PDB file of C-alpha atoms in Angstrom:
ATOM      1  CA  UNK A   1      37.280 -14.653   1.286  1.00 42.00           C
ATOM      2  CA  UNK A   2      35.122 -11.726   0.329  1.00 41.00           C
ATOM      3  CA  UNK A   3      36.765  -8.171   0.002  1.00 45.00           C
ATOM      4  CA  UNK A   4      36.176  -5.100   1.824  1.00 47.00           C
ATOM      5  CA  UNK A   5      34.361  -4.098  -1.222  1.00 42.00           C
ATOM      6  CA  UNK A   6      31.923  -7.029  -1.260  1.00 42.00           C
ATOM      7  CA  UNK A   7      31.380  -6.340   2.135  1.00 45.00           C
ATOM      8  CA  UNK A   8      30.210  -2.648   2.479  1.00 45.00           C
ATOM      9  CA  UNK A   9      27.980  -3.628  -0.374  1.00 41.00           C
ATOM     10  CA  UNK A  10      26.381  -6.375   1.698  1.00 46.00           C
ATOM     11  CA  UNK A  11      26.160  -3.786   4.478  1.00 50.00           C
ATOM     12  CA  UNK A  12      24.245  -1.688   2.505  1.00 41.00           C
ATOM     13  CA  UNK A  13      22.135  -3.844   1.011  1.00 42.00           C
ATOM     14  CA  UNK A  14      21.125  -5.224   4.486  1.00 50.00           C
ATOM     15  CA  UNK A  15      20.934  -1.971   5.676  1.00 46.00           C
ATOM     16  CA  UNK A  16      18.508  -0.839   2.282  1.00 45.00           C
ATOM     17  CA  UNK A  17      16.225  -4.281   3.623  1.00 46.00           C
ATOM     18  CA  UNK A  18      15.624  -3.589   7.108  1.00 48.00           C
ATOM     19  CA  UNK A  19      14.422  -0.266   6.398  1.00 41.00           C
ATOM     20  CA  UNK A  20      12.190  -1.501   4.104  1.00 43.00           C
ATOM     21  CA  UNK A  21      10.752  -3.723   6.146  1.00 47.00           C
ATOM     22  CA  UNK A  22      10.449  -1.390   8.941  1.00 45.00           C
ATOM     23  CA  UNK A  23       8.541   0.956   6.624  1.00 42.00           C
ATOM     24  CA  UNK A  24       6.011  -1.713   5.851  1.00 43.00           C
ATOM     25  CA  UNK A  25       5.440  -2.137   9.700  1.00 41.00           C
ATOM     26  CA  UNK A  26       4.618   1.305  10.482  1.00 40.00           C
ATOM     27  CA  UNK A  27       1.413   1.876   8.267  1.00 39.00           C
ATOM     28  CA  UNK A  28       1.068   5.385   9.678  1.00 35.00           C
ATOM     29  CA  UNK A  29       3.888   6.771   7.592  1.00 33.00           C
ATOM     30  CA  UNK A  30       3.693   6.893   3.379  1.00 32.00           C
ATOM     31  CA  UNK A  31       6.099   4.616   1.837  1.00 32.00           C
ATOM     32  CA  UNK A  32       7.614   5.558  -1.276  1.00 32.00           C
ATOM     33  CA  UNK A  33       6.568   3.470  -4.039  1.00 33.00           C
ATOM     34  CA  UNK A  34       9.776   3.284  -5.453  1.00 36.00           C
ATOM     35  CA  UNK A  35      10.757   1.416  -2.103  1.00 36.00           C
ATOM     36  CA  UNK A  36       8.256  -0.654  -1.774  1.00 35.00           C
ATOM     37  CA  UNK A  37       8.193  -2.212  -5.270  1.00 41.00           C
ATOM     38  CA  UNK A  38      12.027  -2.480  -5.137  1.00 48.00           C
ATOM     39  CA  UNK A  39      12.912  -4.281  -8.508  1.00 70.00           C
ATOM     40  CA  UNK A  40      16.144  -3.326  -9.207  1.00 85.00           C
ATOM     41  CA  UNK A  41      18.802  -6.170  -7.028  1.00 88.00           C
ATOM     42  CA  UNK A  42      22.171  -5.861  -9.129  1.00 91.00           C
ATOM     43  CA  UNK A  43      24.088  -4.471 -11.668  1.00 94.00           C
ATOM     44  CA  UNK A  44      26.580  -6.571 -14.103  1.00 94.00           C
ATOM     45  CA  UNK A  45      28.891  -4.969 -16.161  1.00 94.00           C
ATOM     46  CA  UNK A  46      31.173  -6.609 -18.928  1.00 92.00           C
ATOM     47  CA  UNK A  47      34.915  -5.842 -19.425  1.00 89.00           C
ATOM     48  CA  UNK A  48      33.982  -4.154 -22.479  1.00 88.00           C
ATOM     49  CA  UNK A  49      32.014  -1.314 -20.891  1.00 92.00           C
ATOM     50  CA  UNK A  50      35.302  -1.188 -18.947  1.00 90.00           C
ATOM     51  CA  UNK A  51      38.080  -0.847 -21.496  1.00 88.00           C
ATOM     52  CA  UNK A  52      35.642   1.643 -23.302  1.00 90.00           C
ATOM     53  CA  UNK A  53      35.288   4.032 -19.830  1.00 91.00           C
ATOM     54  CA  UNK A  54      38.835   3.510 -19.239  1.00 88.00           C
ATOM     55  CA  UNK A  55      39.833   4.853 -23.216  1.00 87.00           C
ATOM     56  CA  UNK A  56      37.635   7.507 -22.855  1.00 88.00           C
ATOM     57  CA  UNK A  57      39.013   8.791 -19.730  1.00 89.00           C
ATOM     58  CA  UNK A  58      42.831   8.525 -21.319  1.00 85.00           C
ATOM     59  CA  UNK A  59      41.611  10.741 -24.023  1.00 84.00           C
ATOM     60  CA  UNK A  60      41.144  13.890 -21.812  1.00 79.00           C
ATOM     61  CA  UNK A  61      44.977  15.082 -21.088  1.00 67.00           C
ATOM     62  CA  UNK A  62      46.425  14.774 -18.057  1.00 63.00           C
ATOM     63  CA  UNK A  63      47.052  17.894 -16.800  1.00 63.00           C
ATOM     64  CA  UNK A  64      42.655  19.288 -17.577  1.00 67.00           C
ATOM     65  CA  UNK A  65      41.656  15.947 -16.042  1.00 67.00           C
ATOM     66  CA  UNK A  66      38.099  15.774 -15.266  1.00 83.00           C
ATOM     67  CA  UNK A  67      35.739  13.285 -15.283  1.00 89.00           C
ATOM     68  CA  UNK A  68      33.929  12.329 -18.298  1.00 91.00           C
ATOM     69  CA  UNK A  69      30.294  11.046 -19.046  1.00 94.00           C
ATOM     70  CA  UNK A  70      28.742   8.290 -21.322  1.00 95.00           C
ATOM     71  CA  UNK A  71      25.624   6.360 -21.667  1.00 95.00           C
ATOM     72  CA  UNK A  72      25.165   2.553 -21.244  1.00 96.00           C
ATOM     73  CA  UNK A  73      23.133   0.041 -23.325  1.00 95.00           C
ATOM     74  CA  UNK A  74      22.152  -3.624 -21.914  1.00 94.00           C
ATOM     75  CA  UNK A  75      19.349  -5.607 -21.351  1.00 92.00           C
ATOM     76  CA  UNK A  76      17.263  -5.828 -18.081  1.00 90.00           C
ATOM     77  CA  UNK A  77      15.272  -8.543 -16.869  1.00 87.00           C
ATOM     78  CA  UNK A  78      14.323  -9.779 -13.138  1.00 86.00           C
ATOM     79  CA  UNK A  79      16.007  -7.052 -11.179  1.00 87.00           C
ATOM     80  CA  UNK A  80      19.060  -7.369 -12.826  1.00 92.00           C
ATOM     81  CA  UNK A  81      21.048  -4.878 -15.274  1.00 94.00           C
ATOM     82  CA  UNK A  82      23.823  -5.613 -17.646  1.00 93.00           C
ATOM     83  CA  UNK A  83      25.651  -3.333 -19.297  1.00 95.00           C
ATOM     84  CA  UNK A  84      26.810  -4.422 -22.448  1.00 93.00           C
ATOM     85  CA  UNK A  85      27.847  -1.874 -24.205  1.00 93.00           C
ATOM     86  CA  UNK A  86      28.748   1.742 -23.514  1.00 94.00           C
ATOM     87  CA  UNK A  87      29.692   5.054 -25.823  1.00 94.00           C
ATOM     88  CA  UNK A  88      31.081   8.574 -24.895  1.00 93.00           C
ATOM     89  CA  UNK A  89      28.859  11.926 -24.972  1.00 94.00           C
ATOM     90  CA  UNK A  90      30.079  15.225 -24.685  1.00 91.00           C
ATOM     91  CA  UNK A  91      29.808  16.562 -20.845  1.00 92.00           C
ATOM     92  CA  UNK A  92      30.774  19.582 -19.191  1.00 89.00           C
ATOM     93  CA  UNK A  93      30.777  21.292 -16.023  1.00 88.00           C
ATOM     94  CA  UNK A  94      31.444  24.390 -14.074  1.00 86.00           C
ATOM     95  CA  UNK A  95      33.640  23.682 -11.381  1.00 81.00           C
ATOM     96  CA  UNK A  96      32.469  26.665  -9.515  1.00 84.00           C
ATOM     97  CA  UNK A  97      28.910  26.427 -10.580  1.00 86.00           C
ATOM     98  CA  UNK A  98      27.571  22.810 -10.145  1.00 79.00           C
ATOM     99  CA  UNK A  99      24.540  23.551 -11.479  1.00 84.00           C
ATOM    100  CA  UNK A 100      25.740  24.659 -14.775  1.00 89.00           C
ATOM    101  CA  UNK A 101      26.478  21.621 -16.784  1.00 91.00           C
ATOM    102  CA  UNK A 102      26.384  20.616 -20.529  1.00 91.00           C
ATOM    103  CA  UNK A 103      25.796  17.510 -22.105  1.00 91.00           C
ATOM    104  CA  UNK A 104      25.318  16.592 -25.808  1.00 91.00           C
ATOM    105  CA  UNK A 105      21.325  15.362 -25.908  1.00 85.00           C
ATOM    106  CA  UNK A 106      21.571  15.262 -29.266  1.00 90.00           C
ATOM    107  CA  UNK A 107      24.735  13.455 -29.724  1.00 92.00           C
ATOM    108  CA  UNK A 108      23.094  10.771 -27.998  1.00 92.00           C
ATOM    109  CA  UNK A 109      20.036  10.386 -29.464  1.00 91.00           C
ATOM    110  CA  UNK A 110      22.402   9.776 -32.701  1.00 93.00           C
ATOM    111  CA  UNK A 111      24.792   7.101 -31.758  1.00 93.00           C
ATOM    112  CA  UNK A 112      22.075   5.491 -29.457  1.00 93.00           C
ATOM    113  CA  UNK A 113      20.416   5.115 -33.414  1.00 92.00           C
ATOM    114  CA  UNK A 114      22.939   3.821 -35.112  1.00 93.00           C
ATOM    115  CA  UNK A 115      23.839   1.389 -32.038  1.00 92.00           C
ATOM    116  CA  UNK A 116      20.191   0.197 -32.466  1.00 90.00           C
ATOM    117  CA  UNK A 117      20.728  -0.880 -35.980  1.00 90.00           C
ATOM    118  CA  UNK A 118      23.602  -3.044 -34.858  1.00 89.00           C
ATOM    119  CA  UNK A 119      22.094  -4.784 -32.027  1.00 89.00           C
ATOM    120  CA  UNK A 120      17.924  -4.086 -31.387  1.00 89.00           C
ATOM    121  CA  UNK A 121      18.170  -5.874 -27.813  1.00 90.00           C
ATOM    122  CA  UNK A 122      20.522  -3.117 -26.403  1.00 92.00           C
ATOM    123  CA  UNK A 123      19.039  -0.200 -24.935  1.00 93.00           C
ATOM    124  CA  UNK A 124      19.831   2.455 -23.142  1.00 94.00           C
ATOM    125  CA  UNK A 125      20.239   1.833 -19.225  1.00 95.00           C
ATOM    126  CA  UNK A 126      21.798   4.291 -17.381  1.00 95.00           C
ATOM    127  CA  UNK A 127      24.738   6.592 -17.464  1.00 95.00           C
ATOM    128  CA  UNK A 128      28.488   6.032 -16.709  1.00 95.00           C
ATOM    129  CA  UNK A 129      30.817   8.748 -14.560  1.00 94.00           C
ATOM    130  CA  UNK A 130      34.416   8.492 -13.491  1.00 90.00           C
ATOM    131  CA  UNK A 131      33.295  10.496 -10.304  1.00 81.00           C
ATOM    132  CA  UNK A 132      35.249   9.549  -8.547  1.00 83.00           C
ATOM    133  CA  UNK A 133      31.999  10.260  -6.349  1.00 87.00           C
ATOM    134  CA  UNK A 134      28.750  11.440  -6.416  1.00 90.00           C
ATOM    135  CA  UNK A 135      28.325  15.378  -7.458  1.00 88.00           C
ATOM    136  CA  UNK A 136      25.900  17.544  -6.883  1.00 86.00           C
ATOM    137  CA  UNK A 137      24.677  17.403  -9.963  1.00 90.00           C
ATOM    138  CA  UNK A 138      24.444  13.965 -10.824  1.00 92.00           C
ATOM    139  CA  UNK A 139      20.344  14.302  -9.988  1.00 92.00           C
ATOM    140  CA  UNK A 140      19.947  16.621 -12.016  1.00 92.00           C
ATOM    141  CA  UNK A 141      21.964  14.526 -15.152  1.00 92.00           C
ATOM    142  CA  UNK A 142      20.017  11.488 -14.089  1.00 93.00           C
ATOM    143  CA  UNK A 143      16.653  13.386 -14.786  1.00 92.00           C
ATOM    144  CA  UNK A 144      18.176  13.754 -17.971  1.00 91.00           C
ATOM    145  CA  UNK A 145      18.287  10.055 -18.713  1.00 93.00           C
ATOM    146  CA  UNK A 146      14.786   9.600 -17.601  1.00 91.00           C
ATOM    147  CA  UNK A 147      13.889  10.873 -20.670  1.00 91.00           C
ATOM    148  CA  UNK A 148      15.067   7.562 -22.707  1.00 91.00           C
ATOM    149  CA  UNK A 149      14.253   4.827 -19.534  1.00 91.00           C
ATOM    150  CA  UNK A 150      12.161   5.125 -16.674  1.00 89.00           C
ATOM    151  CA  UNK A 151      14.287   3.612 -13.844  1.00 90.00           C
ATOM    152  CA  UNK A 152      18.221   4.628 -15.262  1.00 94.00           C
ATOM    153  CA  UNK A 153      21.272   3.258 -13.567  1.00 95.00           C
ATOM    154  CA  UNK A 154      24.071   5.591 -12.217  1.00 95.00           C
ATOM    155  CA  UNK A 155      27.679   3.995 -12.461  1.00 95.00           C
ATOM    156  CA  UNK A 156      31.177   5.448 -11.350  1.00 94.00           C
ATOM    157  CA  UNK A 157      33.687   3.651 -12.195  1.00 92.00           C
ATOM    158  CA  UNK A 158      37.075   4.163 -10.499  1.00 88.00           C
ATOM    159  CA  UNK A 159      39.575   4.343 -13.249  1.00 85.00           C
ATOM    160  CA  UNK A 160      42.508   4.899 -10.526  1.00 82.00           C
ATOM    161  CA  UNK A 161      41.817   2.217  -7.821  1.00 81.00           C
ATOM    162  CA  UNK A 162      43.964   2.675  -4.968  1.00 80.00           C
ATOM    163  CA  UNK A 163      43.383  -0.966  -4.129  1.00 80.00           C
ATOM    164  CA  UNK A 164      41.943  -4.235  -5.141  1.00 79.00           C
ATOM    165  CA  UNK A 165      38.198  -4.513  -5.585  1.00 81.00           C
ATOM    166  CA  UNK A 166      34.970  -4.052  -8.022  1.00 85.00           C
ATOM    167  CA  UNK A 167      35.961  -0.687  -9.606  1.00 88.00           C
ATOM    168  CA  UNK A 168      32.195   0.061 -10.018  1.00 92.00           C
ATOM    169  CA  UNK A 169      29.405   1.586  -8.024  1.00 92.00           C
ATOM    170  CA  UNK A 170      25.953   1.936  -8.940  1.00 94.00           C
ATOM    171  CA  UNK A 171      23.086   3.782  -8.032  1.00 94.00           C
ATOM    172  CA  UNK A 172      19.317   4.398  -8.954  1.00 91.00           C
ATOM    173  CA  UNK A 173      17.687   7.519  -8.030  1.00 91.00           C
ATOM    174  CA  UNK A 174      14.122   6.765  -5.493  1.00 89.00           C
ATOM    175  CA  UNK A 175      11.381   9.554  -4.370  1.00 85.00           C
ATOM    176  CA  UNK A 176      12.136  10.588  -0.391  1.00 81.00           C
ATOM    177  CA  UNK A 177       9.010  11.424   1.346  1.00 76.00           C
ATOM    178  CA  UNK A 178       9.864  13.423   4.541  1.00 71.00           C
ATOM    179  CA  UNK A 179       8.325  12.488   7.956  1.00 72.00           C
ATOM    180  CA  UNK A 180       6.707  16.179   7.949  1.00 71.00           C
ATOM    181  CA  UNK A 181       4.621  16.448   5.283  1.00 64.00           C
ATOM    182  CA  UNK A 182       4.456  19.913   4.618  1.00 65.00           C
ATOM    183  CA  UNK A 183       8.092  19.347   3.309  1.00 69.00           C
ATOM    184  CA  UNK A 184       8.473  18.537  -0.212  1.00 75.00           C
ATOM    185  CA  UNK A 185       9.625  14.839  -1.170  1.00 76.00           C
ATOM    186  CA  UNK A 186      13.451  15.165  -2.698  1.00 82.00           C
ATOM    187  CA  UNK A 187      15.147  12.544  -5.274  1.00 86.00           C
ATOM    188  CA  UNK A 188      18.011  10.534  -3.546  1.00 90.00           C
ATOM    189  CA  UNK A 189      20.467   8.239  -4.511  1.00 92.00           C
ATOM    190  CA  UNK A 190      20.293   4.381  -3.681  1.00 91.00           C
ATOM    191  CA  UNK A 191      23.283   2.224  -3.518  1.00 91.00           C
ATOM    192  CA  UNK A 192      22.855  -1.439  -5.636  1.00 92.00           C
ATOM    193  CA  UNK A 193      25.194  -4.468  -5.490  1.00 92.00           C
ATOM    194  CA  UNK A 194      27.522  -3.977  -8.822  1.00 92.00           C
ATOM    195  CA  UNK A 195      29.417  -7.095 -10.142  1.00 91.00           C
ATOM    196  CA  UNK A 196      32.051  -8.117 -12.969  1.00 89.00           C
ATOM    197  CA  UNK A 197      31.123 -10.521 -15.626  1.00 87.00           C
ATOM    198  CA  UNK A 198      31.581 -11.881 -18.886  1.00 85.00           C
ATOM    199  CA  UNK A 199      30.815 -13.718 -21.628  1.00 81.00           C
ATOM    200  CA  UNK A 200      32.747 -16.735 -23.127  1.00 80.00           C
ATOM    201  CA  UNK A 201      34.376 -14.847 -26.028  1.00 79.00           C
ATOM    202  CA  UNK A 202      34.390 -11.497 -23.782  1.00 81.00           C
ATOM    203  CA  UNK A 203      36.688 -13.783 -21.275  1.00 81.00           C
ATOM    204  CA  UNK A 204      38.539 -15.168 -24.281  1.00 80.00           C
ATOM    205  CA  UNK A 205      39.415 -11.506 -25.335  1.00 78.00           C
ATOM    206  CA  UNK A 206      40.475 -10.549 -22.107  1.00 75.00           C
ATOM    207  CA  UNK A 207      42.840 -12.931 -21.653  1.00 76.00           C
ATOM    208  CA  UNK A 208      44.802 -11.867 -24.710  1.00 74.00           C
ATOM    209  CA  UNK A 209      44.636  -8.820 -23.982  1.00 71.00           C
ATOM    210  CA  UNK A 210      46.195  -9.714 -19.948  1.00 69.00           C
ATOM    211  CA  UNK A 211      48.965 -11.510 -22.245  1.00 67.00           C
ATOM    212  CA  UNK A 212      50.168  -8.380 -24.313  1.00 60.00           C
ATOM    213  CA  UNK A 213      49.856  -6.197 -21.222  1.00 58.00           C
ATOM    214  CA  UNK A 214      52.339  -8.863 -20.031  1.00 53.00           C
ATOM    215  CA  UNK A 215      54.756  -8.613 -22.621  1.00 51.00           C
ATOM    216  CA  UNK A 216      55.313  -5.046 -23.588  1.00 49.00           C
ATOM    217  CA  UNK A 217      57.440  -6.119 -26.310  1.00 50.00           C
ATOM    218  CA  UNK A 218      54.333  -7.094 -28.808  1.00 49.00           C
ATOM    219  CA  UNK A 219      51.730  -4.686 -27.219  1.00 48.00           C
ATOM    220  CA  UNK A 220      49.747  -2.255 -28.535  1.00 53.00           C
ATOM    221  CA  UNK A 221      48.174  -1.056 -25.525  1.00 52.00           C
ATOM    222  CA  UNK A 222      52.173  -0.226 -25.368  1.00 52.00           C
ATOM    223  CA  UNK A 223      52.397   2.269 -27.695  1.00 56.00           C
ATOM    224  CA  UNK A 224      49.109   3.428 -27.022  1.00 56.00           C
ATOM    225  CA  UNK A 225      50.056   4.025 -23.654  1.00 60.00           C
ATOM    226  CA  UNK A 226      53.487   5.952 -24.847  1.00 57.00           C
ATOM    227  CA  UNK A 227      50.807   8.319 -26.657  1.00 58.00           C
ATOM    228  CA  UNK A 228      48.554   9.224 -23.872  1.00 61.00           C
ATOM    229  CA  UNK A 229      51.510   9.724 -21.791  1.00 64.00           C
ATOM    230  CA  UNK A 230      52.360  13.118 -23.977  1.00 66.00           C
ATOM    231  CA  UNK A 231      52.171  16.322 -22.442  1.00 68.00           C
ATOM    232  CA  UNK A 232      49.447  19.075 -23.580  1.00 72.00           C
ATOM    233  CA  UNK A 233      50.733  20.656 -26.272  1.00 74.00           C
ATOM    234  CA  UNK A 234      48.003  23.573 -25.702  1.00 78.00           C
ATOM    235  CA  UNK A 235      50.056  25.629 -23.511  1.00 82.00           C
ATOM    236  CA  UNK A 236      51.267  29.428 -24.803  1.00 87.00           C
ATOM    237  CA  UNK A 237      54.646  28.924 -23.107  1.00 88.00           C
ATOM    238  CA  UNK A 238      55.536  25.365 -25.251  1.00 85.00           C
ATOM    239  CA  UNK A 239      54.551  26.620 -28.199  1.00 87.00           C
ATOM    240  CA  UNK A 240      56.333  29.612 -27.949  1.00 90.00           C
ATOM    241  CA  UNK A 241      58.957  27.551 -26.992  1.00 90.00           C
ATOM    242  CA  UNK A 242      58.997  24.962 -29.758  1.00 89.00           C
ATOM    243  CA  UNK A 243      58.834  28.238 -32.603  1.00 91.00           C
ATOM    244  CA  UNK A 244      61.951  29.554 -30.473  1.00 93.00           C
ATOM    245  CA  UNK A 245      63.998  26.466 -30.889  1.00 93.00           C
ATOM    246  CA  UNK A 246      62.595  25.788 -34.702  1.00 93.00           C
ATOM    247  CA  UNK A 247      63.314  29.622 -35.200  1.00 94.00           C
ATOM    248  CA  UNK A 248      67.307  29.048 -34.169  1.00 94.00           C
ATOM    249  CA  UNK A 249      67.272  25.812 -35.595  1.00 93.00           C
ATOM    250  CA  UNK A 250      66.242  26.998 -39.321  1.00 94.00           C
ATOM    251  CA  UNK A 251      68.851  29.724 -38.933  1.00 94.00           C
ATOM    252  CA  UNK A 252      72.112  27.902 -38.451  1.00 94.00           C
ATOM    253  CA  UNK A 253      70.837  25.488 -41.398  1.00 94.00           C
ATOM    254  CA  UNK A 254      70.053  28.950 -43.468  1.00 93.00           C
ATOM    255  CA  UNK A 255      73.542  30.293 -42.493  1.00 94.00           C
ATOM    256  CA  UNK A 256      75.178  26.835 -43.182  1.00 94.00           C
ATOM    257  CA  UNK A 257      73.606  26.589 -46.735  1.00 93.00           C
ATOM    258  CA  UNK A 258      74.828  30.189 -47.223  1.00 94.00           C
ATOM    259  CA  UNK A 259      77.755  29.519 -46.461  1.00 95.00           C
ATOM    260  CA  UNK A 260      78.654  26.269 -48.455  1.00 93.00           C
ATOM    261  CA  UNK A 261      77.418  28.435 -51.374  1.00 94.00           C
ATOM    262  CA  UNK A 262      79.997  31.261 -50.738  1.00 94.00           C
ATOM    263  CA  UNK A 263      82.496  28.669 -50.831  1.00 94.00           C
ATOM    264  CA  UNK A 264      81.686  26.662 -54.005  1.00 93.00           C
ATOM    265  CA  UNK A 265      81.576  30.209 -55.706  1.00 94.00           C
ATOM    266  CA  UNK A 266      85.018  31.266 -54.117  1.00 93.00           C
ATOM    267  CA  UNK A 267      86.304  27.968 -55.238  1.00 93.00           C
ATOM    268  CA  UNK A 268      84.599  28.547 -58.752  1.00 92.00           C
ATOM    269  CA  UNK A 269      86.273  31.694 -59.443  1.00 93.00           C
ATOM    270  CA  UNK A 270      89.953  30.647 -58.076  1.00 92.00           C
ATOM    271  CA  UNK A 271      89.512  27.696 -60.881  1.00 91.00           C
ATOM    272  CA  UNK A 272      88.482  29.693 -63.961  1.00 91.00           C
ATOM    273  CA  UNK A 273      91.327  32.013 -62.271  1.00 91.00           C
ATOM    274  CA  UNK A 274      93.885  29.186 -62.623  1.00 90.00           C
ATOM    275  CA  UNK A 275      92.590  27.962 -65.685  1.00 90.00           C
ATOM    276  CA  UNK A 276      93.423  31.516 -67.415  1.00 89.00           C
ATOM    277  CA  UNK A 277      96.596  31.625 -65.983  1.00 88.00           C
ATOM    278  CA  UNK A 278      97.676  27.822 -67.317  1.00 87.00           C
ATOM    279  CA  UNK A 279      96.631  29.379 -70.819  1.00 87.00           C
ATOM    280  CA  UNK A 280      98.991  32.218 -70.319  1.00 86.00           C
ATOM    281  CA  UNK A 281     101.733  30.285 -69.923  1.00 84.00           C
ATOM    282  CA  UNK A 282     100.590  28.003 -72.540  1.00 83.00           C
ATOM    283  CA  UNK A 283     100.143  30.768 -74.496  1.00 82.00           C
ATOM    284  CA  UNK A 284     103.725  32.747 -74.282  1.00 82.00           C
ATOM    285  CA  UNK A 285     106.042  29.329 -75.185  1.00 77.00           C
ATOM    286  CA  UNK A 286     107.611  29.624 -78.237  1.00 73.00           C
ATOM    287  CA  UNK A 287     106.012  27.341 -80.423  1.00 67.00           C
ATOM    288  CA  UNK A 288     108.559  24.246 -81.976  1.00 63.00           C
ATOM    289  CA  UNK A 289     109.762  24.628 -85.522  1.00 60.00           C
ATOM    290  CA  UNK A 290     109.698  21.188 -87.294  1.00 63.00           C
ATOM    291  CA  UNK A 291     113.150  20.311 -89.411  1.00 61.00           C
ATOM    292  CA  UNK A 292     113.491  20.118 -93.386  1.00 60.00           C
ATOM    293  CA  UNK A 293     115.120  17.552 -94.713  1.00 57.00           C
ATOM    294  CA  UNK A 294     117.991  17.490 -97.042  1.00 55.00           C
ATOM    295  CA  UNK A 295     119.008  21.353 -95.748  1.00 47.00           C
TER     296      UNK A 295
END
């Protein structure tokens, strides 16, 4: 039984087919190449791409959550992406601003090089977001990438499903020509069928890793979870807090030291007392005579 996930995809994807072929029908109207030499059909993306998004999104604390930004590498062939591999980029925004965003070109272009040397086949296919929807500048950010591939692939991936499902969406961007053409043509997003998959030693990792999410006991995704469950430490009023409490802490160990110090002298001076005292007495004894013999 397919989800309700499965199903709005099919939706759309029917939906994305019968206007194209009502397009072709009507020769009257221009049809945008990108729609009429549709080539893109699906998106796959591993578990590893997944666990990488998912890291990368614990990283940012919990209480400045915003989304964050990385590129994917893959392979594509026959309509099909898959995303392979994935790494983070720097990426900012103005939340009142959309159009004022930042993101680390150049950090890219770097780690995209030294993934290259590890594995040639992977190159760059898209972008990743954690949304979790669309913005308004995604367009813009997708120009970006078309810098480094000519058709990229936009995926959000929903790191805090609400229920069960693909947590991915993807997108490509295609050219809208307007029925008036004295209005200028506008970039637009276009949904894609996304899917879950995996190689046999990808699945084989998974597994264990399903086993020590089981038993909490042996995990490390347990303690790494107990870390990115800390609180921001960045705030003026905890860390005037903390120096407060260290503050009154290092006193009553300074006035307990200084105190044990007064006493060992107190008791050092009553002992050399006493021991001048014993001599005294020692001291003002008469002292024996010893008897002669034959007296």
């Amino acid at each position: 039984m397919e989800s309700d996930t499965l199903i709005r995809l099919k939706e759309v994807v029917e939906h994305g087919a019968a206007v194209a072929a009502a397009a072709q029908t009507e020769p009257q109207q221009p049809v945008p190449p990108q729609l009429s030499g549709r080539t893109l059909e699906r998106v796959v993306v591993h578990p590893l791409v997944l666990l990488s998004i998912v890291d990368h999104y614990n990283c940012v604390p919990r209480d400045t959550r915003k989304r964050v930004v990385g590129v994917l590498l893959g392979t594509s062939s026959r309509g099909t992406v898959d995303v392979t591999n994935c790494y983070a980029v720097s990426f900012g925004e103005d939340d009142k601003d959309p159009r004022i965003w930042f993101l680390d070109h150049n950090y890219h272009e770097s780690m995209f090089s030294m993934f290259k040397r590890i594995n040639a086949k992977e190159h760059v296919v898209g972008w990743y977001s954690t949304g979790p929807k669309l913005k308004e500048n995604d367009l813009d950010v997708h120009a970006l990438f078309k810098n480094y591939v000519p058709n990229p692939v936009l995926v959000i991936i929903d790191v805090q499903p609400k229920e069960l499902g693909i947590p991915t969406k993807a997108y490509y961007a295609v050219e809208e020509v307007k029925e008036n053409a004295t209005q200028k043509s506008q970039k637009v997003f276009v949904h894609v069928p996304s899917e879950n998959a995996a190689h046999e030693v990808e699945e084989i990792g998974v597994e264990h890793i399903l086993r020590d999410v089981k038993d909490t006991t042996i995990s490390t995704l347990a303690t790494e979870d107990v870390f990115n469950l800390l609180p921001n430490l960045n705030v003026n009023e905890l860390i005037k807090a903390f120096a407060v409490k260290t503050n009154d802490m290092m006193l009553v160990i300074y006035l307990s030291s200084l105190i044990r110090s007064v006493i060992a002298l107190h008791n050092l001076i009553n002992n050399k007392m006493l021991n001048k005292e014993h001599e005294k007495v020692e001291d003002s004894k008469p002292a024996a005579v010893p008897a002669v013999a034959g007296s």
